[in-house]
Amino acid sequence: MTTITKVSVWKIALESHVPYYMAGGKVCLSVPSIIVRIDTDAGICGWGEVCPIPHYLPAYADGVIPAISEMAEVLIGADPIGPEALMRKLDKHLIGHVYAKSAIDIALWDLTAKEAGLPLYRLLGGLQTEKLPLYKSITCSDPEKMADIAKEGYQKGIRQFQVKLGSDNDWRRDVERMEAVRAAVGTGPLVFGDWNCCASQLDAIRAGRALSSLDVMLEQPCATIESCNVVRQTTGLPMKLDESVHDIHSLLHGHQLGCMDAAALKLSKFGGISATRRARDLCLEIGTKMVIEDTWGSDITTSALMHLATSTDQGAIMNVCNLADYVSPKLSHESYFVSEGFASVTDAPGLGVSPDLSVLGEPLFVIS
């Protein structure tokens, strides 16, 4: 039996290529990411990552570190193969803290697939979506600048555009942003406006009604599913839920209300690949389109989300996000490739990532 012998943890700063502005004063400039490597007595290691955006969800990077230390007594000496068995033990040992468990779960899946000598997607459902459609997330700024970013993405083959809204708390300005991006990319591409929970129900309805003649989608305008449902039913515009769907129960609630045309399944929001795969399977059953992604991160979490999406029915995938494209440093170069608005993973065992240790530097701490 393979057993875990060591857990190493790094904390690195991921620098945004450009300031990334969202509603409610949120901005991504330099965001700490926690990198985890789990080693075994078989000489195989697995990599995981979690990178919470500050002030975004109930998660923060410095909370991962003591959580991993708390879980270490269960991890060391345990069998990592077949991650869900060990994750159940961790759930009993430390209730909640799903974002911290996400990095562990990803590393365990990487280990399991390497032990099998297979790319991870083969263990999660097989090859179902070889070419993953990417979306471009556009920082909230002047409408003209946002239109230019959309045009640049369109020229690179992107056909789905997330328009960040609400940075100035002016719904009329948000309407201008959506109109500018829609005009910039023409008819056909998917354009969806994201308030990240920070719009009032009234402002979201007024903006939605002003945009009702356009082919656009709204994303999580309000903090609650109930308010998003009112906006969905009042404006008639399709709705993507993100922050408010974080487990099976909230997904079912959104579906039952009829306001969840699409759902964002973020690995760290659900607690890793294991929990997100269960959410994926539910969405397949109820017919909800999926955005499979994570909050933020480098090549490790990007590879993980792409493997899960690759193993998902093509008709159910709305898009994925190449998170590592928005930040530096680059940690790994060989796990996936991007071409003409689509991404594909390689057939290397596990996640296919080999993080550059010269970039990571020395671990923050090691438990053995």
XYZ file of C-alpha atoms in Angstrom:
368
model
C 0.000 0.000 0.000
C 1.252 3.466 -0.908
C 1.394 5.867 2.045
C 1.873 9.608 2.419
C 5.242 10.531 3.905
C 5.440 14.312 3.552
C 3.327 17.413 2.913
C 5.086 20.552 1.663
C 3.451 23.968 1.423
C 4.470 27.096 -0.499
C 2.960 30.569 -0.473
C 3.591 32.609 -3.604
C 2.289 35.928 -4.905
C 0.434 35.798 -8.210
C 0.711 39.169 -9.935
C -2.084 40.220 -12.289
C -0.858 41.345 -15.700
C -3.283 44.275 -15.479
C -5.318 45.545 -12.499
C -8.451 43.389 -12.368
C -11.399 45.402 -11.082
C -14.711 43.955 -9.921
C -17.842 45.272 -8.208
C -17.826 46.259 -4.566
C -14.310 47.671 -4.657
C -12.721 44.263 -5.189
C -9.471 44.260 -7.137
C -6.885 41.623 -7.978
C -3.365 43.009 -8.137
C -1.163 40.650 -6.132
C -2.966 37.639 -4.689
C -1.336 34.977 -2.483
C -1.689 31.394 -3.676
C -1.031 28.295 -1.577
C 0.753 25.444 -3.348
C 0.782 21.942 -1.845
C 2.886 18.897 -2.702
C 2.106 15.522 -1.174
C 4.918 12.926 -1.316
C 4.619 9.158 -0.870
C 6.872 6.249 -0.018
C 6.452 5.075 -3.634
C 8.370 8.114 -4.874
C 5.267 9.673 -6.457
C 4.111 13.179 -5.584
C 0.884 15.067 -6.187
C 0.429 18.812 -6.605
C -2.490 20.979 -5.472
C -3.287 24.687 -5.263
C -5.848 27.069 -3.820
C -5.892 30.812 -4.430
C -8.770 32.688 -2.757
C -9.494 36.219 -3.982
C -9.543 38.629 -1.001
C -13.027 39.768 0.105
C -14.712 37.468 -2.422
C -15.830 34.256 -0.695
C -15.470 32.936 2.897
C -11.881 31.873 2.265
C -8.442 33.417 2.643
C -4.960 32.190 1.825
C -3.536 32.429 5.340
C -6.392 30.269 6.591
C -5.162 27.366 4.454
C -1.905 27.037 6.333
C -3.207 26.171 9.846
C -5.932 24.017 8.276
C -3.332 21.880 6.503
C -1.338 21.635 9.718
C -4.500 20.417 11.472
C -5.148 17.812 8.751
C -1.552 16.611 8.662
C -2.044 14.043 11.439
C -4.651 12.320 9.254
C -2.647 12.703 6.043
C 0.751 11.385 7.157
C 0.789 7.607 6.867
C -2.536 7.480 5.011
C -3.212 5.785 1.671
C -3.708 8.583 -0.914
C -5.001 6.394 -3.739
C -8.723 6.884 -4.308
C -9.013 10.418 -2.890
C -12.633 10.346 -1.769
C -11.969 7.806 0.989
C -9.267 9.966 2.546
C -11.270 13.166 2.005
C -14.140 11.667 4.037
C -11.721 11.105 6.915
C -10.520 14.687 6.623
C -14.122 15.942 6.645
C -14.725 14.133 9.930
C -11.471 15.404 11.413
C -11.929 19.040 10.377
C -15.485 20.157 9.689
C -15.852 22.768 6.946
C -12.857 24.718 5.567
C -13.583 23.331 2.112
C -11.302 25.835 0.382
C -8.299 24.540 2.345
C -9.272 20.948 1.546
C -9.462 21.787 -2.155
C -5.678 21.936 -2.547
C -5.303 18.604 -0.724
C -7.983 16.935 -2.831
C -6.400 18.126 -6.092
C -3.008 16.765 -4.995
C -4.557 13.398 -4.080
C -6.179 13.102 -7.513
C -2.863 13.989 -9.156
C -1.223 11.221 -7.110
C -3.930 8.673 -7.905
C -3.761 9.276 -11.641
C 0.043 9.119 -11.604
C -0.134 5.802 -9.733
C -2.428 4.537 -12.494
C -0.164 5.984 -15.188
C -3.110 7.865 -16.713
C -4.056 11.485 -17.367
C -6.495 12.573 -14.691
C -9.473 13.052 -17.008
C -9.458 9.302 -17.703
C -10.377 8.670 -14.036
C -13.058 11.367 -13.886
C -15.211 10.261 -16.806
C -12.937 9.755 -19.801
C -12.364 11.978 -22.811
C -15.641 13.780 -23.529
C -14.673 17.374 -24.384
C -11.292 17.500 -26.080
C -11.458 21.195 -27.012
C -12.547 23.308 -24.050
C -14.117 26.692 -24.939
C -12.401 29.534 -23.110
C -13.953 32.775 -21.943
C -12.243 36.126 -21.559
C -12.868 38.017 -18.327
C -12.742 41.779 -18.900
C -11.731 44.031 -16.025
C -14.302 46.698 -15.142
C -13.166 50.023 -16.615
C -14.298 52.495 -19.265
C -16.612 50.962 -21.885
C -14.213 51.836 -24.706
C -11.284 50.090 -22.996
C -13.420 47.042 -22.293
C -14.485 46.922 -25.932
C -10.822 47.012 -26.993
C -10.018 44.071 -24.670
C -12.957 42.149 -26.142
C -11.767 42.823 -29.689
C -8.280 41.586 -28.792
C -9.747 38.389 -27.349
C -11.970 37.927 -30.393
C -8.933 38.144 -32.681
C -7.372 35.309 -30.663
C -10.407 33.089 -31.221
C -12.316 33.759 -27.975
C -16.082 33.689 -28.440
C -17.266 34.074 -24.829
C -16.793 37.268 -22.834
C -17.394 37.984 -19.159
C -17.943 41.727 -18.652
C -17.131 42.797 -15.102
C -19.626 45.377 -13.838
C -20.349 47.559 -10.828
C -16.978 49.078 -9.978
C -18.526 52.573 -9.865
C -22.003 51.611 -8.592
C -23.695 53.126 -11.665
C -26.102 50.797 -13.457
C -26.333 53.121 -16.474
C -22.576 52.900 -16.904
C -22.852 49.125 -16.663
C -25.383 49.167 -19.496
C -22.865 51.131 -21.584
C -20.197 48.529 -20.825
C -22.399 45.671 -21.965
C -23.471 47.537 -25.091
C -19.866 48.375 -25.970
C -18.640 44.788 -25.648
C -21.653 43.399 -27.504
C -20.982 45.820 -30.392
C -17.245 45.049 -30.347
C -17.652 41.294 -30.857
C -20.762 41.366 -33.039
C -23.633 38.912 -33.004
C -23.014 35.305 -32.043
C -20.421 35.336 -29.244
C -21.711 34.885 -25.704
C -21.552 38.080 -23.628
C -22.425 37.961 -19.926
C -22.279 40.741 -17.348
C -21.007 39.902 -13.866
C -21.783 42.025 -10.798
C -20.223 39.554 -8.341
C -23.235 39.847 -5.958
C -22.886 43.622 -5.531
C -25.877 45.029 -7.447
C -29.116 45.834 -5.723
C -32.144 44.003 -7.032
C -33.570 47.292 -8.339
C -30.418 48.346 -10.195
C -29.989 44.879 -11.715
C -33.600 44.946 -12.976
C -33.204 48.432 -14.457
C -29.961 47.427 -16.188
C -31.468 44.162 -17.401
C -34.514 45.886 -18.856
C -32.288 48.405 -20.633
C -30.364 45.480 -22.157
C -33.405 43.366 -22.990
C -33.114 43.949 -26.741
C -29.571 42.529 -26.761
C -28.451 38.910 -26.779
C -26.722 38.985 -23.382
C -26.663 37.003 -20.163
C -26.480 38.170 -16.537
C -24.218 36.658 -13.884
C -24.919 36.750 -10.131
C -26.135 40.347 -9.907
C -27.341 40.024 -6.298
C -26.106 38.282 -3.179
C -28.956 35.788 -2.822
C -30.454 33.214 -5.148
C -33.891 34.642 -4.367
C -32.972 38.141 -5.582
C -31.238 36.719 -8.653
C -34.434 34.826 -9.343
C -36.484 38.055 -9.230
C -34.056 39.656 -11.700
C -34.212 36.577 -13.949
C -38.001 36.469 -13.991
C -38.452 40.248 -14.320
C -35.961 40.871 -17.132
C -36.300 37.592 -19.010
C -32.533 37.492 -19.484
C -30.735 34.170 -18.869
C -28.875 33.906 -15.564
C -25.601 32.365 -14.473
C -25.235 31.744 -10.739
C -21.790 31.796 -9.184
C -21.109 32.854 -5.591
C -24.451 31.649 -4.248
C -24.090 28.081 -5.543
C -21.439 26.252 -3.557
C -22.850 22.799 -2.767
C -25.516 20.307 -3.841
C -28.279 21.996 -1.823
C -27.713 25.474 -3.279
C -27.542 24.049 -6.814
C -30.874 22.324 -6.276
C -32.362 25.530 -4.868
C -31.303 27.546 -7.919
C -32.676 24.876 -10.225
C -35.995 24.633 -8.405
C -36.519 28.411 -8.574
C -35.794 28.337 -12.299
C -33.076 30.999 -12.311
C -29.991 28.832 -12.930
C -29.455 28.667 -16.681
C -25.753 28.147 -15.966
C -23.693 27.539 -12.845
C -20.075 28.306 -11.994
C -18.469 25.251 -10.425
C -15.303 26.518 -8.771
C -13.025 23.851 -7.293
C -12.155 25.746 -4.110
C -15.768 26.829 -3.563
C -16.958 23.213 -3.460
C -13.865 21.676 -1.856
C -11.756 20.202 -4.635
C -12.218 17.839 -7.570
C -14.130 15.191 -5.576
C -16.932 17.523 -4.463
C -17.011 19.448 -7.736
C -17.349 16.223 -9.681
C -20.472 15.394 -7.658
C -21.824 18.867 -8.456
C -20.914 18.300 -12.121
C -22.916 15.088 -12.183
C -25.938 16.807 -10.631
C -25.815 19.565 -13.248
C -25.697 16.908 -15.951
C -28.898 15.382 -14.564
C -30.842 18.641 -14.213
C -29.644 20.122 -17.501
C -27.682 23.125 -16.229
C -24.826 24.452 -18.337
C -21.535 24.556 -16.464
C -18.580 26.864 -16.151
C -15.858 24.690 -14.630
C -13.190 26.895 -13.094
C -11.752 28.194 -9.814
C -11.564 31.509 -8.012
C -7.994 32.366 -9.072
C -4.708 30.544 -9.428
C -1.783 29.438 -11.560
C -1.129 26.400 -13.728
C -1.888 23.766 -11.065
C -5.529 24.655 -10.407
C -5.955 25.582 -14.077
C -4.855 22.088 -15.088
C -7.144 20.521 -12.476
C -10.265 22.336 -13.668
C -9.434 21.529 -17.292
C -9.144 17.814 -16.557
C -12.551 17.817 -14.877
C -14.048 19.731 -17.805
C -12.413 17.371 -20.309
C -14.217 14.469 -18.633
C -17.583 16.254 -18.881
C -20.147 15.927 -21.673
C -19.424 18.540 -24.328
C -23.042 19.682 -24.525
C -23.038 20.601 -20.821
C -19.899 22.762 -20.879
C -20.469 26.486 -21.309
C -16.814 27.392 -20.866
C -13.664 27.156 -18.754
C -11.151 29.792 -17.690
C -7.414 29.781 -18.332
C -6.648 31.326 -14.947
C -2.890 31.133 -15.408
C -3.175 33.445 -18.425
C -4.085 36.361 -16.152
C -1.138 36.111 -13.749
C 2.560 35.537 -13.345
C 4.812 33.769 -12.580
C 4.304 30.792 -14.839
C 4.767 27.627 -12.772
C 4.452 24.892 -15.398
C 4.480 24.872 -19.186
C 3.479 21.434 -20.384
C 0.140 20.442 -18.824
C -2.244 22.059 -21.338
C -2.156 24.129 -24.505
C -4.315 26.889 -25.941
C -5.235 27.540 -29.562
C -7.894 29.684 -31.251
C -10.045 30.196 -28.178
C -9.909 26.609 -26.932
C -7.764 24.709 -24.432
C -6.802 21.037 -24.307
C -4.955 19.020 -21.686
C -2.064 16.710 -22.467
C -1.990 12.949 -21.945
C 0.772 13.112 -19.335
C -0.029 11.151 -16.143
C -1.962 12.987 -13.451
C -2.405 16.713 -13.917
C 0.645 16.791 -16.141
C 2.170 19.620 -14.115
C 5.825 19.831 -13.131
C 6.123 23.094 -11.203
C 9.411 24.944 -11.558
C 11.044 24.665 -8.145
C 13.365 27.558 -8.948
C 10.256 29.747 -9.225
C 8.584 28.316 -6.122
C 11.680 28.587 -3.945
C 11.853 26.952 -0.540
C 8.638 25.639 1.049
C 6.979 27.714 3.727
C 6.870 24.560 5.844
C 7.165 20.779 5.542
C 5.329 18.178 7.626
C 6.575 14.593 7.679
